[in-house]
Every structure is written in structure tokens, then in C-alpha cells.
Amino acid sequence: MTRPYVLHYAPDNASLIVRLALEEMDLPYRTVLVDRRNGGQRDDAFLALNPSGMIPVLETQQGALFETGAILLWLADRHKMMAPGVRDAGRGDFLKWLFFTSSTLHADLRITFYPGQYAGSGPATLQALRKKVQERVLRHFGLLDDAVGAPWLGGENPSVLDLYVAVCARWMALYPEEGPRAEAQLRDFPALYAMAERLEARPAIQRACAAEGLGPHPFTRPERPNPPEGSAT
Ligand SMILES: N[C@@H](CCC(=O)N[C@@H](CS)C(=O)NCC(=O)O)C(=O)O
């Protein structure tokens, strides 16, 4: 019998994207909460799974996987769902935007969430860094908006890329909890907004979001999470 996957998660963290994929693919999994309030992602037990100390980790029969984009691609390829196959016409475009989302959009968003990990500690320096990077983030969403196919980012079917971009848009609207946030909403990107609206109507997405207390419109009208356990930060 196949063992269930084990998702190490915190509510509304990057693990959410993996949970959305697991629910959409209808794969068996259980979750282990990482206690963010007490820095659980830096515990020895967690570091043994992901030495970079970042959430998510997905335990699989091939060992512990980390990096959101890698996990999404691994699941999609292994289960032949939610991504064009290696020989499909849309594969190149899919990979290009998946890597853009992971290594450019998500990486830049991280700087706005944790500016202290990237620059000196003075409040003015951190605010200036955040502002600069938020401008970049808006440009990235603009590029993705232009790239949206019909009706999904990858064309006719929803892919893990749609999940990744929708969650990044949610975070842009909600975080950082304090300090200036990006001066844009998903509504400013009409093709992405329409994609996100379709996504949040899907039962699997609603199940995953309910499990983390994200409200009925997690992407188009995002609210602060009210999770049954744990905390986002
Ligand atoms: N490149 C990583 C980024 C993951 C990431 O930023 N995780 C956040 C939670 S959403 C985290 O672990 N933050 C805690 C920290 O950086 O100390 C990935 O794609 O998985």
C-alpha cells in the first residue's frame, strides 16, 4: 500500500501551495504543524529534513523534499497531473513561468516579508528595500497577467503554476502584517483575477483553504488567516 505523504506546514505559509496541489490531485497525505511562533523551522528535527530551515517539507517514499517549486514539479510529474507532460507542447512555457514564479516572484516576495534577512537593520533601510522590491513584484505580476492562457496560466487545464501564482497574489495583499504593503490588488491584473476566481470555486481548493482557516475567497478577497491550529508567522 502507498504510504501517505507527510506535509510539514504552517498556516498560510508556502506549504499551502503544496496542500492545494495534494488536494487537487486527491493524494493521501497527513500534516505536521511547524510551530512558527517558537521558531520550529529551526529545530534540529526540522533542519534534518530541510537544512535551509524553510517551510514546506514534503516527506515522500524517496525522502524529504523541500523547495516549493521542486515539490510541485515532482508531484505533477510523478502523478501525471496538473502540468504538461515532458513531451507536451506546453511544457516549455509551463517550466519557464514555474521557475519565474519560484526563483523571481516568490524570492522577491520573501524579501518584502523578511527584509531584515537581506539588509541592515535600520527601519529606513528596511522600508526602502521593501518599497523597491514591491515595485519589482508588481512588474512580475504584470508579466504573469500578460502570460495567462485561456483560461489557465498553462492553457486549457489548471496546473500547479496557477496554485503557486494565486497564493503569491494572496500574500501580496496580506503581508507584511505591519508596514507598507504593495500598492496593488489582484483586481489590477484582470487575467490573473479571473484565474484566481475560478480556482477558489473548486471544491479541492475550498477544502485545503478551510483546513487553514483562510476564508471563502482566499485569493480574490483575502482575509487574515484564522487557523484551527498554529500561526502563519
Ligand atoms: N524558497 C523556499 C521559500 C520558502 C519560504 O519562504 N518559507 C517561509 C514560510 S512561507 C519560511 O519558512 N520562513 C521562515 C524563515 O525564513 O525563517 C521555497 O520555495 O520553499
Short mmCIF file of C-alpha atoms and ligand atoms in Angstrom, two decimals:
data_model
loop_
_atom_site.label_atom_id
_atom_site.label_comp_id
_atom_site.label_asym_id
_atom_site.label_seq_id
_atom_site.Cartn_x
_atom_site.Cartn_y
_atom_site.Cartn_z
CA MET A 1 0.00 0.00 0.00
CA THR A 2 1.24 3.54 -0.76
CA ARG A 3 2.19 5.46 2.37
CA PRO A 4 0.55 8.88 2.69
CA TYR A 5 2.74 11.91 2.09
CA VAL A 6 3.63 13.95 5.17
CA LEU A 7 3.41 17.72 4.72
CA HIS A 8 5.25 19.85 7.26
CA TYR A 9 3.27 23.06 7.25
CA ALA A 10 2.29 26.28 8.93
CA PRO A 11 -0.99 28.02 8.04
CA ASP A 12 -0.79 30.33 5.03
CA ASN A 13 2.91 29.53 4.54
CA ALA A 14 4.35 28.20 1.27
CA SER A 15 3.16 24.77 2.42
CA LEU A 16 -0.34 25.99 1.46
CA ILE A 17 0.63 25.72 -2.22
CA VAL A 18 1.64 22.09 -1.74
CA ARG A 19 -1.54 21.36 0.22
CA LEU A 20 -3.60 22.82 -2.66
CA ALA A 21 -1.78 20.53 -5.09
CA LEU A 22 -2.24 17.43 -2.88
CA GLU A 23 -5.97 18.17 -2.55
CA GLU A 24 -6.41 18.90 -6.26
CA MET A 25 -4.59 15.68 -7.15
CA ASP A 26 -6.60 13.81 -4.49
CA LEU A 27 -3.47 12.25 -3.00
CA PRO A 28 -3.32 10.77 0.52
CA TYR A 29 -1.37 12.92 2.98
CA ARG A 30 -1.20 13.95 6.59
CA THR A 31 0.11 17.17 8.04
CA VAL A 32 2.61 18.01 10.77
CA LEU A 33 2.36 21.53 12.16
CA VAL A 34 5.58 23.54 12.35
CA ASP A 35 5.38 25.82 15.38
CA ARG A 36 6.38 29.14 13.77
CA ARG A 37 5.71 31.19 16.88
CA ASN A 38 8.57 29.35 18.57
CA GLY A 39 10.81 29.10 15.51
CA GLY A 40 10.01 25.42 14.91
CA GLN A 41 11.52 25.65 11.41
CA ARG A 42 14.94 25.96 13.05
CA ASP A 43 14.57 22.94 15.37
CA ASP A 44 17.10 20.14 14.86
CA ALA A 45 14.36 17.72 13.81
CA PHE A 46 13.12 20.10 11.10
CA LEU A 47 16.63 21.01 9.93
CA ALA A 48 17.31 17.30 9.47
CA LEU A 49 14.52 17.34 6.85
CA ASN A 50 15.35 20.74 5.33
CA PRO A 51 18.74 22.19 6.23
CA SER A 52 17.68 25.61 4.88
CA GLY A 53 15.12 25.90 7.70
CA MET A 54 12.20 26.84 5.48
CA ILE A 55 8.66 25.56 5.20
CA PRO A 56 7.44 23.43 3.40
CA VAL A 57 8.85 19.95 3.57
CA LEU A 58 7.08 17.00 1.96
CA GLU A 59 8.13 13.56 3.17
CA THR A 60 7.86 11.02 0.37
CA GLN A 61 8.97 7.45 -0.24
CA GLN A 62 12.02 8.99 -1.95
CA GLY A 63 12.91 11.02 1.14
CA ALA A 64 12.18 14.53 2.33
CA LEU A 65 11.63 17.12 -0.40
CA PHE A 66 11.90 20.87 0.05
CA GLU A 67 11.60 23.97 -2.16
CA THR A 68 8.01 24.63 -3.19
CA GLY A 69 8.66 24.63 -6.93
CA ALA A 70 10.58 21.35 -6.77
CA ILE A 71 7.84 19.68 -4.75
CA LEU A 72 5.13 20.87 -7.15
CA LEU A 73 7.03 19.67 -10.20
CA TRP A 74 7.87 16.34 -8.53
CA LEU A 75 4.20 15.70 -7.64
CA ALA A 76 2.96 16.77 -11.07
CA ASP A 77 5.46 14.56 -12.90
CA ARG A 78 5.09 11.57 -10.59
CA HIS A 79 1.30 11.58 -10.71
CA LYS A 80 1.00 12.90 -14.26
CA MET A 81 -1.41 15.60 -13.18
CA MET A 82 -1.57 19.39 -13.18
CA ALA A 83 1.32 20.02 -15.58
CA PRO A 84 2.00 19.43 -19.26
CA GLY A 85 4.00 16.21 -19.73
CA VAL A 86 7.66 16.32 -20.79
CA ARG A 87 6.74 15.85 -24.46
CA ASP A 88 3.66 18.09 -24.49
CA ALA A 89 3.69 21.33 -26.47
CA GLY A 90 3.05 23.50 -23.43
CA ARG A 91 5.91 22.08 -21.35
CA GLY A 92 8.44 24.80 -22.14
CA ASP A 93 6.09 27.66 -21.31
CA PHE A 94 4.96 25.89 -18.16
CA LEU A 95 8.55 25.39 -16.91
CA LYS A 96 9.57 28.92 -17.80
CA TRP A 97 6.77 30.50 -15.75
CA LEU A 98 7.03 27.97 -12.93
CA PHE A 99 10.71 28.81 -12.45
CA PHE A 100 9.99 32.53 -12.84
CA THR A 101 7.38 32.24 -10.09
CA SER A 102 9.65 30.28 -7.79
CA SER A 103 13.01 31.96 -8.31
CA THR A 104 11.92 35.52 -9.07
CA LEU A 105 8.39 36.31 -7.83
CA HIS A 106 8.42 34.17 -4.68
CA ALA A 107 12.05 35.07 -3.93
CA ASP A 108 11.25 38.79 -4.18
CA LEU A 109 8.13 38.44 -2.04
CA ARG A 110 10.30 36.81 0.62
CA ILE A 111 12.43 39.96 0.74
CA THR A 112 9.34 42.06 1.47
CA PHE A 113 8.31 39.66 4.25
CA TYR A 114 11.73 39.31 5.87
CA PRO A 115 13.74 42.40 4.84
CA GLY A 116 15.93 42.01 7.92
CA GLN A 117 17.34 38.77 6.43
CA TYR A 118 18.59 40.73 3.40
CA ALA A 119 19.71 44.19 4.58
CA GLY A 120 20.93 46.16 7.58
CA SER A 121 18.63 46.68 10.49
CA GLY A 122 17.73 50.42 10.36
CA PRO A 123 13.96 50.93 9.83
CA ALA A 124 14.56 53.40 6.97
CA THR A 125 16.82 50.92 5.14
CA LEU A 126 14.29 48.12 5.53
CA GLN A 127 11.37 50.30 4.35
CA ALA A 128 13.36 51.46 1.31
CA LEU A 129 14.26 47.87 0.44
CA ARG A 130 10.65 46.75 0.82
CA LYS A 131 9.39 49.56 -1.41
CA LYS A 132 11.91 48.86 -4.14
CA VAL A 133 11.19 45.13 -4.14
CA GLN A 134 7.42 45.69 -4.05
CA GLU A 135 7.77 47.63 -7.31
CA ARG A 136 9.54 44.62 -8.79
CA VAL A 137 6.80 42.30 -7.52
CA LEU A 138 4.14 44.37 -9.30
CA ARG A 139 6.12 44.12 -12.54
CA HIS A 140 6.31 40.34 -12.10
CA PHE A 141 2.54 40.09 -11.68
CA GLY A 142 2.12 42.23 -14.80
CA LEU A 143 4.23 39.79 -16.81
CA LEU A 144 2.27 36.82 -15.50
CA ASP A 145 -1.01 38.61 -16.25
CA ASP A 146 0.06 39.01 -19.87
CA ALA A 147 1.10 35.36 -19.97
CA VAL A 148 -2.16 33.84 -18.74
CA GLY A 149 -3.52 31.47 -21.32
CA ALA A 150 -7.15 30.63 -21.71
CA PRO A 151 -8.48 30.03 -19.19
CA TRP A 152 -5.50 28.97 -17.03
CA LEU A 153 -1.86 30.03 -16.91
CA GLY A 154 -0.88 26.83 -18.66
CA GLY A 155 -3.76 26.85 -21.16
CA GLU A 156 -6.83 24.63 -21.01
CA ASN A 157 -6.31 22.92 -17.67
CA PRO A 158 -5.37 24.19 -14.22
CA SER A 159 -1.77 23.42 -13.32
CA VAL A 160 0.39 23.70 -10.22
CA LEU A 161 1.54 27.03 -11.65
CA ASP A 162 -1.93 28.52 -11.15
CA LEU A 163 -1.86 27.41 -7.50
CA TYR A 164 1.56 28.97 -6.94
CA VAL A 165 0.68 32.33 -8.52
CA ALA A 166 -2.71 32.59 -6.77
CA VAL A 167 -1.08 32.09 -3.36
CA CYS A 168 1.65 34.65 -4.13
CA ALA A 169 -1.12 37.14 -5.02
CA ARG A 170 -2.85 36.40 -1.73
CA TRP A 171 0.37 37.10 0.17
CA MET A 172 0.99 40.33 -1.74
CA ALA A 173 -2.37 41.62 -0.41
CA LEU A 174 -1.90 40.47 3.21
CA TYR A 175 1.76 40.65 4.14
CA PRO A 176 3.84 42.06 5.70
CA GLU A 177 1.40 42.29 8.62
CA GLU A 178 2.96 45.59 9.62
CA GLY A 179 4.47 48.25 7.41
CA PRO A 180 3.61 49.18 3.84
CA ARG A 181 2.25 46.52 1.52
CA ALA A 182 2.35 46.50 -2.25
CA GLU A 183 0.08 49.20 -3.64
CA ALA A 184 -1.89 46.83 -5.83
CA GLN A 185 -4.54 44.18 -5.59
CA LEU A 186 -5.17 41.16 -7.72
CA ARG A 187 -8.05 43.10 -9.33
CA ASP A 188 -5.37 45.21 -11.08
CA PHE A 189 -4.37 42.08 -13.02
CA PRO A 190 -7.62 41.03 -14.75
CA ALA A 191 -6.48 37.75 -16.29
CA LEU A 192 -4.92 36.58 -13.01
CA TYR A 193 -8.03 37.72 -11.12
CA ALA A 194 -10.28 35.64 -13.38
CA MET A 195 -7.98 32.64 -12.96
CA ALA A 196 -8.00 33.05 -9.16
CA GLU A 197 -11.80 33.35 -9.09
CA ARG A 198 -12.12 30.07 -10.99
CA LEU A 199 -9.57 28.43 -8.74
CA GLU A 200 -11.21 29.34 -5.44
CA ALA A 201 -14.55 27.94 -6.65
CA ARG A 202 -13.06 24.44 -6.91
CA PRO A 203 -14.04 22.04 -4.08
CA ALA A 204 -10.46 20.79 -3.55
CA ILE A 205 -9.18 24.34 -3.15
CA GLN A 206 -12.01 25.16 -0.74
CA ARG A 207 -11.15 22.07 1.34
CA ALA A 208 -7.47 22.99 1.57
CA CYS A 209 -8.22 26.63 2.44
CA ALA A 210 -10.82 25.66 5.06
CA ALA A 211 -8.22 23.43 6.74
CA GLU A 212 -6.02 26.52 7.25
CA GLY A 213 -8.84 28.97 8.10
CA LEU A 214 -8.38 31.18 5.04
CA GLY A 215 -12.00 32.24 4.44
CA PRO A 216 -14.28 31.69 1.41
CA HIS A 217 -12.37 33.86 -1.11
CA PRO A 218 -8.72 33.24 -0.27
CA PHE A 219 -7.35 34.80 -3.47
CA THR A 220 -9.82 37.44 -4.67
CA ARG A 221 -10.84 38.76 -1.24
CA PRO A 222 -8.11 37.53 1.06
CA GLU A 223 -8.54 37.82 4.83
CA ARG A 224 -6.04 37.24 7.60
CA PRO A 225 -5.94 33.51 8.38
CA ASN A 226 -7.89 32.19 11.33
CA PRO A 227 -6.41 28.70 11.51
CA PRO A 228 -7.63 25.92 13.77
CA GLU A 229 -4.01 25.35 14.87
CA GLY A 230 -0.69 27.15 14.63
CA SER A 231 0.12 30.56 13.24
CA ALA A 232 1.29 32.00 9.93
CA THR A 233 4.25 33.89 11.38
N1 LIG B 1 12.44 29.00 -1.47
C1 LIG B 1 11.58 28.44 -0.46
C2 LIG B 1 10.93 29.56 0.33
C3 LIG B 1 10.02 29.03 1.40
C4 LIG B 1 9.67 30.08 2.42
O1 LIG B 1 9.91 31.28 2.23
N2 LIG B 1 9.10 29.63 3.54
C5 LIG B 1 8.78 30.55 4.61
C6 LIG B 1 7.34 30.38 5.04
S1 LIG B 1 6.23 30.89 3.77
C7 LIG B 1 9.65 30.23 5.79
O2 LIG B 1 9.98 29.10 6.04
N3 LIG B 1 10.02 31.28 6.52
C8 LIG B 1 10.75 31.17 7.73
C9 LIG B 1 12.13 31.73 7.60
O3 LIG B 1 12.55 32.18 6.53
O4 LIG B 1 12.79 31.70 8.64
C10 LIG B 1 10.53 27.56 -1.09
O5 LIG B 1 10.15 27.82 -2.22
O6 LIG B 1 10.09 26.59 -0.46
#
